[in-house]
Amino acid sequence: MPSPRRLLALAALLVSTAAIIPPGHQGPLNQPPPAVTAPTTDNDAIAQTATQVNQKTAPPVDTPPNAVIPPVSVTAIDGTVTNTTVSDVAPNSNSKRRRRRFGKRQSGFEKIFDGLAADQHDASIEGTAYLTYTVVSNATYNVQDCLDWCTTIQGCEQTSADNRLTLKAADGESTASLTPDTPDGYELVFGPTDGANNAPGYMGFSFIDQYDVDACAQLCNGRGADPNGGGCAYFNIWRAVVNGVPTTYTCSMYYLVADESTAVNYGQGDLVVTLSRGYARKSALIDGGFEGYTACDTFCLTASYANWIGTSPSGGDTDASIIYFPAYAHTGNVSALLGAAFGDDADAGTLTPAQPLQTDSGANYVVQCFMASAFSGPQIEATAKVDILWNGVRVGGTSGYTEYTFVQASVVGTGSDKLSFVGGAAPAWTFIDDCKVYKA
Ligand SMILES: *[C@@H]1O[C@H](CO)[C@@H](O)[C@H](O)[C@H]1NC(C)=O
Ligand SMILES: *[C@@H]1O[C@H](CO)[C@@H](O)[C@H](O)[C@H]1NC(C)=O
Ligand SMILES: *[C@@H]1O[C@H](CO)[C@@H](O)[C@H](O)[C@H]1NC(C)=O
């Protein structure tokens, strides 16, 4: 015989359950989620830090020629000056580094300044983004050999006026900008322009010592998730020119994808923004925010639509659904629900994309979502549980009472992959929203 206290608790549970209007009937949330404003770019911190870093280098006197180009350095993180490498900052990112030599490419150099006459004291450059040096035949003043060699060095001709060549005497030559290769897992959104993004969803910035979009991509992939906004979804790389001198390269990171319309920070004080490009991280998951479900404009739900399929076990009713109702969504208007939408049974539903995910076989990916098991309050939702399955194998999930929380799981692509979310047991419902499947 249960103790009177336990009976009382059971009775309270029954009463509270009975009072709950299910999500399928547009029931109210146990507690409205706190309003969160997405932070925008902290331009002051970036400009301030740019005055503190010193990235000017030249070959040390005892370095042999043709030395391997050192890895990209991270010289500042979120306003703190550092001296570290990208792989130290983002150890789990497997974005491929394309630091290989090219065959001879089309070169297009312009002369930036002349050397002095032979009898006058001259000087070589100490500048930002020094890569390496070589020696050429001293039979003539051998500019062409220098240019030919430069075109074989990745990065040597990517940006203009960075003076990456150390010539025998101090003539400077540089190239017009070439478009860098888009990093693996990303797409170019805009650029190059002279405006940096001033956009919402800002996560922070790093300075690097070369204009290297792959390094920014690695930093974005390795950036810890924002608890309200999720993983890094976009970066903006640009070159800071201070008093006319290229000084550093900024990677600003965002959990919201920005575009050229907010690339309106042209600089401040002595700092001028140049070579600004935006790159968005590609998600292998189509419509992971469920916003493609637009069957109404206030409240409606469905078990399936073009992009997602919800299924119930036999005898179950609407155990997985997609609900258009902004109050339930993490962002936008729509979210998915696991657990019988109308409270008719306590079966677990299954939600899966309509198409298998197209991935690169063998590549690492990360599944990211926001999940909330809070609808019925802490007591009832204590048993809530959702599993993330990748080709039928559990790779992660959520359990217990929680407001919208960032959840992620690491997976490996096979080329065509089936993602599914399984769980919910009404009245311990779980909402899912803003899912992404990014290359790690
Ligand atoms: C950064 O660290 C490396 C390795 O520890 C060192 O060789 C280099 O001098 C440092 N650079 C600066 C600017 O402190
Ligand atoms: C080139 O270098 C060699 C070896 O150091 C030296 O003997 C020769 O005089 C140099 N030629 C010129 C034109 O400077
Ligand atoms: C949500 O609905 C509103 C009103 O219909 C619409 O303006 C808005 O674009 C929708 N949001 C998304 C993310 O689709």
Short mmCIF file of C-alpha atoms and ligand atoms in Angstrom, two decimals:
data_model
loop_
_atom_site.label_atom_id
_atom_site.label_comp_id
_atom_site.label_asym_id
_atom_site.label_seq_id
_atom_site.Cartn_x
_atom_site.Cartn_y
_atom_site.Cartn_z
CA MET A 1 0.00 0.00 0.00
CA PRO A 2 1.56 3.33 -1.04
CA SER A 3 2.19 5.86 1.68
CA PRO A 4 -0.31 8.72 2.04
CA ARG A 5 2.40 11.13 0.90
CA ARG A 6 2.95 9.15 -2.30
CA LEU A 7 -0.80 8.95 -2.91
CA LEU A 8 -1.00 12.69 -2.55
CA ALA A 9 1.83 13.16 -5.01
CA LEU A 10 0.13 10.84 -7.49
CA ALA A 11 -3.13 12.68 -7.10
CA ALA A 12 -1.38 16.00 -7.66
CA LEU A 13 0.23 14.58 -10.78
CA LEU A 14 -3.11 13.37 -12.11
CA VAL A 15 -4.71 16.71 -11.43
CA SER A 16 -1.88 18.61 -13.08
CA THR A 17 -1.92 16.20 -16.07
CA ALA A 18 -5.65 16.59 -16.42
CA ALA A 19 -5.25 20.36 -16.45
CA ILE A 20 -2.72 20.29 -19.28
CA ILE A 21 -4.07 21.23 -22.68
CA PRO A 22 -1.92 19.32 -25.22
CA PRO A 23 0.13 21.21 -27.82
CA GLY A 24 -2.16 19.84 -30.54
CA HIS A 25 -4.94 21.88 -28.96
CA GLN A 26 -2.73 24.93 -28.72
CA GLY A 27 -2.14 24.57 -24.97
CA PRO A 28 -0.14 27.21 -23.14
CA LEU A 29 3.50 26.68 -22.26
CA ASN A 30 4.24 25.87 -18.63
CA GLN A 31 6.45 28.91 -18.58
CA PRO A 32 7.08 31.42 -21.39
CA PRO A 33 10.73 31.25 -22.51
CA PRO A 34 12.93 34.23 -21.64
CA ALA A 35 13.32 36.78 -24.42
CA VAL A 36 16.85 36.75 -25.84
CA THR A 37 18.31 39.42 -28.09
CA ALA A 38 20.97 38.26 -30.53
CA PRO A 39 24.17 40.25 -29.93
CA THR A 40 25.62 42.27 -32.82
CA THR A 41 29.25 42.71 -33.87
CA ASP A 42 31.47 44.40 -31.30
CA ASN A 43 33.35 46.69 -33.69
CA ASP A 44 34.96 48.67 -30.89
CA ALA A 45 36.61 45.59 -29.41
CA ILE A 46 37.93 44.60 -32.85
CA ALA A 47 39.33 48.07 -33.63
CA GLN A 48 40.80 48.36 -30.17
CA THR A 49 42.53 44.98 -30.41
CA ALA A 50 43.87 45.80 -33.89
CA THR A 51 45.94 48.56 -32.31
CA GLN A 52 47.47 46.07 -29.88
CA VAL A 53 48.67 43.28 -32.16
CA ASN A 54 51.97 43.37 -33.95
CA GLN A 55 52.07 40.92 -36.82
CA LYS A 56 54.98 42.46 -38.72
CA THR A 57 57.72 39.96 -39.42
CA ALA A 58 60.59 39.33 -41.81
CA PRO A 59 62.79 36.28 -42.24
CA PRO A 60 64.98 35.77 -39.17
CA VAL A 61 68.64 36.17 -40.16
CA ASP A 62 69.49 32.49 -39.68
CA THR A 63 66.49 30.97 -41.51
CA PRO A 64 67.41 28.90 -44.56
CA PRO A 65 65.61 29.74 -47.82
CA ASN A 66 62.49 27.84 -48.93
CA ALA A 67 61.57 27.05 -45.32
CA VAL A 68 58.17 25.45 -44.83
CA ILE A 69 55.57 28.17 -44.34
CA PRO A 70 54.58 28.15 -40.66
CA PRO A 71 50.94 27.40 -39.78
CA VAL A 72 48.56 30.32 -39.54
CA SER A 73 48.87 32.01 -36.14
CA VAL A 74 45.95 33.22 -34.08
CA THR A 75 47.10 36.53 -32.67
CA ALA A 76 43.99 37.54 -30.74
CA ILE A 77 40.79 35.88 -29.54
CA ASP A 78 37.80 38.02 -28.50
CA GLY A 79 39.97 40.98 -27.57
CA THR A 80 42.76 39.07 -25.83
CA VAL A 81 46.12 39.09 -27.60
CA THR A 82 47.46 35.53 -28.02
CA ASN A 83 50.20 33.68 -29.86
CA THR A 84 48.79 30.33 -30.81
CA THR A 85 47.86 28.21 -33.84
CA VAL A 86 44.50 27.50 -35.39
CA SER A 87 44.72 23.80 -34.51
CA ASP A 88 45.37 24.69 -30.87
CA VAL A 89 42.25 26.84 -30.81
CA ALA A 90 40.06 24.49 -32.85
CA PRO A 91 41.52 21.00 -32.27
CA ASN A 92 38.38 19.13 -33.31
CA SER A 93 37.88 20.80 -36.64
CA ASN A 94 38.93 18.61 -39.53
CA SER A 95 38.52 21.27 -42.19
CA LYS A 96 41.17 20.42 -44.72
CA ARG A 97 44.23 22.65 -44.83
CA ARG A 98 45.20 23.39 -48.38
CA ARG A 99 48.77 24.36 -47.73
CA ARG A 100 50.31 22.87 -50.82
CA ARG A 101 52.34 24.31 -53.57
CA PHE A 102 50.76 25.00 -56.89
CA GLY A 103 52.20 24.59 -60.32
CA LYS A 104 52.91 27.83 -62.10
CA ARG A 105 49.80 29.96 -62.18
CA GLN A 106 48.86 33.02 -64.11
CA SER A 107 50.66 35.88 -62.45
CA GLY A 108 49.57 39.49 -62.57
CA PHE A 109 51.87 41.65 -60.51
CA GLU A 110 52.12 45.37 -60.22
CA LYS A 111 55.05 47.29 -58.87
CA ILE A 112 54.29 49.02 -55.56
CA PHE A 113 57.53 50.93 -55.09
CA ASP A 114 61.03 51.21 -56.57
CA GLY A 115 64.33 50.44 -54.97
CA LEU A 116 66.93 53.14 -54.44
CA ALA A 117 69.91 53.63 -56.69
CA ALA A 118 72.75 51.09 -56.36
CA ASP A 119 74.98 53.35 -54.27
CA GLN A 120 72.30 54.27 -51.72
CA HIS A 121 71.44 52.49 -48.53
CA ASP A 122 68.23 50.50 -49.00
CA ALA A 123 66.04 48.31 -46.77
CA SER A 124 63.92 45.20 -47.08
CA ILE A 125 60.36 44.94 -45.86
CA GLU A 126 59.22 43.99 -42.44
CA GLY A 127 55.50 43.47 -42.91
CA THR A 128 52.31 41.65 -42.10
CA ALA A 129 51.74 38.14 -43.46
CA TYR A 130 55.34 37.18 -44.18
CA LEU A 131 55.41 33.66 -45.65
CA THR A 132 58.88 32.50 -46.70
CA TYR A 133 61.78 33.49 -48.95
CA THR A 134 64.04 31.99 -51.57
CA VAL A 135 67.29 32.94 -53.27
CA VAL A 136 67.48 33.55 -56.99
CA SER A 137 70.42 33.84 -59.34
CA ASN A 138 72.43 36.97 -58.70
CA ALA A 139 73.48 37.28 -62.34
CA THR A 140 70.93 40.00 -62.89
CA TYR A 141 68.48 41.95 -60.75
CA ASN A 142 66.16 39.04 -60.98
CA VAL A 143 62.57 40.18 -60.48
CA GLN A 144 61.03 37.64 -62.86
CA ASP A 145 62.42 34.65 -60.95
CA CYS A 146 60.91 36.10 -57.77
CA LEU A 147 57.51 36.50 -59.40
CA ASP A 148 57.62 33.02 -60.90
CA TRP A 149 58.45 31.56 -57.53
CA CYS A 150 55.71 33.55 -55.79
CA THR A 151 53.08 32.07 -58.07
CA THR A 152 54.01 28.61 -56.77
CA ILE A 153 53.38 29.57 -53.13
CA GLN A 154 49.86 29.33 -51.78
CA GLY A 155 48.89 32.70 -50.38
CA CYS A 156 51.74 34.60 -52.01
CA GLU A 157 49.45 36.18 -54.56
CA GLN A 158 46.15 36.23 -52.79
CA THR A 159 46.07 39.74 -51.52
CA SER A 160 47.36 42.95 -52.93
CA ALA A 161 49.93 45.20 -51.34
CA ASP A 162 50.86 42.79 -48.57
CA ASN A 163 54.45 42.71 -49.70
CA ARG A 164 54.96 39.04 -49.19
CA LEU A 165 58.08 38.86 -51.30
CA THR A 166 61.47 39.57 -49.95
CA LEU A 167 63.41 40.70 -52.93
CA LYS A 168 67.15 40.98 -53.07
CA ALA A 169 66.78 44.73 -52.87
CA ALA A 170 63.77 46.60 -51.65
CA ASP A 171 61.49 46.69 -54.64
CA GLY A 172 57.94 45.71 -53.77
CA GLU A 173 55.76 43.79 -56.17
CA SER A 174 52.32 42.46 -55.55
CA THR A 175 49.32 41.11 -57.36
CA ALA A 176 45.73 42.03 -57.78
CA SER A 177 43.58 39.97 -55.43
CA LEU A 178 42.64 36.50 -56.48
CA THR A 179 39.57 34.78 -55.14
CA PRO A 180 40.51 32.28 -52.45
CA ASP A 181 39.12 28.76 -52.76
CA THR A 182 35.91 28.42 -50.76
CA PRO A 183 36.54 26.34 -47.62
CA ASP A 184 35.18 22.82 -47.45
CA GLY A 185 31.65 22.85 -46.02
CA TYR A 186 31.04 26.55 -46.78
CA GLU A 187 29.70 28.78 -49.53
CA LEU A 188 30.69 32.32 -50.42
CA VAL A 189 27.92 34.78 -49.53
CA PHE A 190 29.52 38.04 -50.65
CA GLY A 191 32.76 39.81 -51.28
CA PRO A 192 35.29 41.11 -51.59
CA THR A 193 33.97 44.47 -50.43
CA ASP A 194 35.23 47.23 -48.14
CA GLY A 195 32.53 46.61 -45.53
CA ALA A 196 32.65 44.21 -42.59
CA ASN A 197 29.43 42.72 -41.24
CA ASN A 198 27.61 44.49 -38.48
CA ALA A 199 25.15 41.69 -37.96
CA PRO A 200 23.14 39.88 -35.29
CA GLY A 201 24.12 36.49 -33.89
CA TYR A 202 27.69 37.64 -33.22
CA MET A 203 29.82 35.11 -31.33
CA GLY A 204 33.22 36.81 -31.22
CA PHE A 205 36.34 37.23 -33.33
CA SER A 206 39.88 36.02 -33.85
CA PHE A 207 42.81 37.73 -35.55
CA ILE A 208 45.01 35.61 -37.79
CA ASP A 209 48.31 36.52 -39.40
CA GLN A 210 47.41 35.64 -42.99
CA TYR A 211 44.39 36.11 -45.24
CA ASP A 212 43.39 32.45 -44.93
CA VAL A 213 39.71 31.56 -45.35
CA ASP A 214 40.39 27.93 -44.38
CA ALA A 215 41.80 29.08 -41.04
CA CYS A 216 38.65 31.12 -40.39
CA ALA A 217 36.52 28.11 -41.31
CA GLN A 218 38.43 25.97 -38.82
CA LEU A 219 37.99 28.61 -36.13
CA CYS A 220 34.25 28.79 -36.88
CA ASN A 221 33.91 24.97 -36.81
CA GLY A 222 35.81 24.79 -33.55
CA ARG A 223 34.02 27.66 -31.86
CA GLY A 224 31.95 26.60 -28.85
CA ALA A 225 28.20 26.88 -29.40
CA ASP A 226 26.22 29.86 -28.18
CA PRO A 227 23.69 28.55 -25.63
CA ASN A 228 20.86 30.53 -27.24
CA GLY A 229 21.96 30.61 -30.86
CA GLY A 230 23.80 27.34 -31.43
CA GLY A 231 26.89 26.57 -33.49
CA CYS A 232 28.89 28.93 -35.69
CA ALA A 233 26.99 29.25 -38.98
CA TYR A 234 28.84 32.08 -40.72
CA PHE A 235 32.11 33.97 -40.71
CA ASN A 236 33.29 37.27 -42.09
CA ILE A 237 36.99 37.57 -42.96
CA TRP A 238 38.52 40.96 -43.63
CA ARG A 239 41.83 42.76 -43.66
CA ALA A 240 42.40 45.66 -41.31
CA VAL A 241 44.52 48.43 -42.80
CA VAL A 242 45.69 50.82 -40.09
CA ASN A 243 47.18 54.11 -41.24
CA GLY A 244 47.54 52.65 -44.72
CA VAL A 245 49.41 49.54 -43.57
CA PRO A 246 47.88 46.03 -43.65
CA THR A 247 47.89 45.10 -39.98
CA THR A 248 45.83 42.02 -39.27
CA TYR A 249 43.09 39.71 -40.58
CA THR A 250 39.83 39.40 -38.69
CA CYS A 251 37.54 36.37 -38.59
CA SER A 252 34.20 37.39 -37.04
CA MET A 253 31.88 34.52 -36.24
CA TYR A 254 28.08 34.37 -36.13
CA TYR A 255 25.41 31.79 -35.32
CA LEU A 256 23.08 33.50 -37.79
CA VAL A 257 23.92 33.65 -41.49
CA ALA A 258 24.55 37.26 -42.52
CA ASP A 259 24.85 38.80 -45.98
CA GLU A 260 26.11 41.89 -47.75
CA SER A 261 23.20 44.05 -46.56
CA THR A 262 24.80 44.27 -43.10
CA ALA A 263 28.38 44.57 -44.35
CA VAL A 264 28.38 48.28 -43.55
CA ASN A 265 31.29 48.69 -41.15
CA TYR A 266 33.89 50.42 -43.34
CA GLY A 267 36.25 51.06 -40.45
CA GLN A 268 36.70 53.55 -37.69
CA GLY A 269 39.42 56.01 -36.78
CA ASP A 270 42.65 54.98 -38.51
CA LEU A 271 41.33 51.51 -39.31
CA VAL A 272 39.97 50.78 -42.79
CA VAL A 273 38.17 47.55 -43.70
CA THR A 274 39.34 45.86 -46.91
CA LEU A 275 38.90 42.50 -48.66
CA SER A 276 35.78 41.61 -46.67
CA ARG A 277 34.16 38.30 -47.56
CA GLY A 278 31.29 36.40 -45.94
CA TYR A 279 31.01 32.61 -45.91
CA ALA A 280 28.04 30.53 -44.73
CA ARG A 281 28.36 27.05 -43.33
CA LYS A 282 26.35 24.58 -45.39
CA SER A 283 23.94 22.26 -43.61
CA ALA A 284 23.40 18.83 -45.12
CA LEU A 285 19.93 18.93 -43.57
CA ILE A 286 17.18 20.52 -45.67
CA ASP A 287 14.80 22.77 -43.72
CA GLY A 288 16.14 21.86 -40.28
CA GLY A 289 14.06 24.70 -38.82
CA PHE A 290 10.78 23.30 -40.24
CA GLU A 291 9.93 26.74 -41.64
CA GLY A 292 9.01 25.11 -44.94
CA TYR A 293 5.70 24.13 -43.33
CA THR A 294 3.51 27.12 -44.11
CA ALA A 295 0.00 25.66 -44.28
CA CYS A 296 -1.51 28.41 -42.13
CA ASP A 297 -0.55 31.66 -40.48
CA THR A 298 -1.62 31.19 -36.87
CA PHE A 299 -1.90 27.55 -35.76
CA CYS A 300 -1.86 24.24 -37.60
CA LEU A 301 -0.07 20.93 -37.44
CA THR A 302 0.72 17.97 -39.63
CA ALA A 303 2.40 14.60 -39.31
CA SER A 304 4.33 15.15 -42.54
CA TYR A 305 5.02 17.69 -45.26
CA ALA A 306 7.43 17.97 -48.18
CA ASN A 307 10.62 18.03 -46.07
CA TRP A 308 9.87 15.92 -42.98
CA ILE A 309 7.97 12.74 -42.15
CA GLY A 310 6.50 12.02 -38.72
CA THR A 311 5.39 8.47 -37.92
CA SER A 312 3.62 6.83 -34.99
CA PRO A 313 3.85 3.20 -33.90
CA SER A 314 0.79 1.15 -34.82
CA GLY A 315 -2.17 2.31 -32.78
CA GLY A 316 -0.48 5.62 -31.96
CA ASP A 317 -1.96 8.95 -33.01
CA THR A 318 0.20 11.85 -34.23
CA ASP A 319 3.17 10.88 -32.05
CA ALA A 320 5.48 12.97 -34.21
CA SER A 321 4.27 16.19 -35.78
CA ILE A 322 5.26 19.56 -37.14
CA ILE A 323 3.45 22.52 -35.60
CA TYR A 324 3.07 26.00 -36.97
CA PHE A 325 2.77 28.11 -33.84
CA PRO A 326 5.43 30.76 -33.09
CA ALA A 327 5.01 30.39 -29.30
CA TYR A 328 6.35 26.81 -29.47
CA ALA A 329 9.24 27.53 -31.84
CA HIS A 330 12.83 28.21 -30.83
CA THR A 331 13.04 30.64 -33.74
CA GLY A 332 10.63 31.41 -36.56
CA ASN A 333 7.09 30.03 -36.63
CA VAL A 334 7.43 26.28 -36.75
CA SER A 335 8.88 23.49 -34.61
CA ALA A 336 8.54 19.72 -34.44
CA LEU A 337 6.87 17.83 -31.60
CA LEU A 338 7.54 14.33 -30.29
CA GLY A 339 4.83 12.75 -28.15
CA ALA A 340 1.15 12.45 -29.10
CA ALA A 341 0.13 15.95 -30.19
CA PHE A 342 -3.40 15.54 -28.79
CA GLY A 343 -2.33 13.58 -25.73
CA ASP A 344 -4.14 10.41 -26.91
CA ASP A 345 -1.36 7.94 -26.10
CA ALA A 346 2.06 7.76 -24.50
CA ASP A 347 3.89 6.33 -27.53
CA ALA A 348 7.21 7.57 -28.87
CA GLY A 349 7.07 9.15 -32.32
CA THR A 350 9.72 9.18 -35.06
CA LEU A 351 10.65 12.22 -37.09
CA THR A 352 12.88 11.92 -40.12
CA PRO A 353 13.81 14.07 -43.14
CA ALA A 354 11.89 13.15 -46.31
CA GLN A 355 15.17 12.58 -48.15
CA PRO A 356 18.35 10.91 -46.92
CA LEU A 357 21.12 13.41 -46.21
CA GLN A 358 23.73 13.79 -48.90
CA THR A 359 27.10 13.71 -47.19
CA ASP A 360 30.71 13.15 -48.10
CA SER A 361 31.53 9.57 -47.29
CA GLY A 362 34.00 9.28 -44.43
CA ALA A 363 33.76 12.96 -43.45
CA ASN A 364 32.94 13.98 -39.89
CA TYR A 365 29.71 15.85 -39.30
CA VAL A 366 27.96 17.26 -36.30
CA VAL A 367 24.19 17.13 -35.79
CA GLN A 368 23.00 20.21 -33.89
CA CYS A 369 19.48 20.97 -32.63
CA PHE A 370 17.58 22.83 -29.98
CA MET A 371 15.27 20.65 -27.89
CA ALA A 372 12.78 21.61 -25.18
CA SER A 373 11.02 19.27 -22.76
CA ALA A 374 9.30 21.87 -20.61
CA PHE A 375 5.71 22.01 -21.85
CA SER A 376 4.15 20.11 -18.94
CA GLY A 377 6.41 21.41 -16.19
CA PRO A 378 9.38 19.94 -14.31
CA GLN A 379 7.54 17.08 -12.62
CA ILE A 380 5.92 15.49 -15.66
CA GLU A 381 8.74 16.31 -18.07
CA ALA A 382 11.30 14.64 -15.78
CA THR A 383 10.77 11.43 -17.81
CA ALA A 384 11.01 13.13 -21.22
CA LYS A 385 13.50 11.51 -23.60
CA VAL A 386 14.47 11.88 -27.25
CA ASP A 387 17.20 9.94 -29.08
CA ILE A 388 19.06 11.15 -32.14
CA LEU A 389 19.63 8.22 -34.50
CA TRP A 390 22.11 8.21 -37.37
CA ASN A 391 21.43 5.31 -39.75
CA GLY A 392 19.54 3.64 -36.93
CA VAL A 393 22.27 4.00 -34.31
CA ARG A 394 21.82 6.24 -31.28
CA VAL A 395 24.38 9.06 -31.37
CA GLY A 396 22.93 11.48 -28.82
CA GLY A 397 19.77 13.03 -27.47
CA THR A 398 18.14 14.74 -24.54
CA SER A 399 16.42 13.60 -21.37
CA GLY A 400 14.67 15.21 -18.45
CA TYR A 401 13.01 18.58 -17.99
CA THR A 402 14.63 21.34 -20.01
CA GLU A 403 13.77 24.59 -21.72
CA TYR A 404 15.16 24.92 -25.27
CA THR A 405 18.73 23.60 -24.96
CA PHE A 406 21.45 23.14 -27.54
CA VAL A 407 22.04 19.43 -28.25
CA GLN A 408 24.69 18.04 -30.56
CA ALA A 409 26.07 14.69 -31.70
CA SER A 410 29.10 13.73 -33.76
CA VAL A 411 28.57 11.43 -36.74
CA VAL A 412 30.43 10.19 -39.82
CA GLY A 413 28.88 10.55 -43.28
CA THR A 414 28.43 7.52 -45.52
CA GLY A 415 27.25 9.46 -48.59
CA SER A 416 23.52 8.96 -47.99
CA ASP A 417 22.47 9.05 -44.37
CA LYS A 418 19.26 8.64 -42.46
CA LEU A 419 18.77 10.96 -39.50
CA SER A 420 15.88 10.44 -37.13
CA PHE A 421 14.60 11.71 -33.83
CA VAL A 422 12.73 9.20 -31.71
CA GLY A 423 10.97 9.88 -28.44
CA GLY A 424 8.26 11.73 -26.57
CA ALA A 425 5.65 10.10 -24.32
CA ALA A 426 2.72 12.48 -23.81
CA PRO A 427 2.39 14.40 -21.58
CA ALA A 428 6.21 14.38 -21.48
CA TRP A 429 6.46 16.09 -24.87
CA THR A 430 9.67 17.34 -26.49
CA PHE A 431 9.90 20.15 -29.05
CA ILE A 432 12.72 20.18 -31.61
CA ASP A 433 13.83 23.16 -33.69
CA ASP A 434 16.72 24.72 -35.63
CA CYS A 435 18.55 21.52 -36.55
CA LYS A 436 21.72 21.60 -38.65
CA VAL A 437 24.08 18.94 -39.90
CA TYR A 438 27.44 20.62 -40.46
CA LYS A 439 30.78 19.29 -41.53
CA ALA A 440 32.87 19.21 -38.38
C1 LIG B 1 54.95 32.92 -30.72
O1 LIG B 1 55.31 31.62 -30.25
C2 LIG B 1 56.35 31.02 -31.00
C3 LIG B 1 56.53 29.60 -30.49
O2 LIG B 1 56.41 29.54 -29.10
C4 LIG B 1 57.62 31.86 -30.88
O3 LIG B 1 58.66 31.28 -31.65
C5 LIG B 1 57.32 33.26 -31.42
O4 LIG B 1 58.44 34.09 -31.23
C6 LIG B 1 56.13 33.86 -30.68
N1 LIG B 1 55.77 35.12 -31.33
C7 LIG B 1 55.43 36.20 -30.66
C8 LIG B 1 55.07 37.40 -31.46
O5 LIG B 1 55.43 36.23 -29.43
C1 LIG B 2 77.03 36.14 -57.44
O1 LIG B 2 77.38 35.35 -56.31
C2 LIG B 2 78.62 34.69 -56.46
C3 LIG B 2 78.79 33.76 -55.25
O2 LIG B 2 78.53 34.42 -54.06
C4 LIG B 2 79.74 35.75 -56.54
O3 LIG B 2 80.98 35.11 -56.71
C5 LIG B 2 79.46 36.66 -57.75
O4 LIG B 2 80.39 37.71 -57.76
C6 LIG B 2 78.06 37.25 -57.66
N1 LIG B 2 77.73 37.99 -58.88
C7 LIG B 2 77.18 39.20 -58.87
C8 LIG B 2 76.87 39.76 -60.25
O5 LIG B 2 76.91 39.81 -57.85
C1 LIG B 3 6.74 33.69 -39.70
O1 LIG B 3 5.50 34.20 -40.09
C2 LIG B 3 5.50 35.57 -40.38
C3 LIG B 3 4.05 36.00 -40.57
O2 LIG B 3 3.42 35.15 -41.48
C4 LIG B 3 6.38 35.82 -41.57
O3 LIG B 3 6.42 37.19 -41.90
C5 LIG B 3 7.77 35.34 -41.28
O4 LIG B 3 8.60 35.45 -42.41
C6 LIG B 3 7.75 33.88 -40.83
N1 LIG B 3 9.07 33.50 -40.37
C7 LIG B 3 9.80 32.58 -40.97
C8 LIG B 3 11.14 32.32 -40.37
O5 LIG B 3 9.44 31.97 -41.97
#
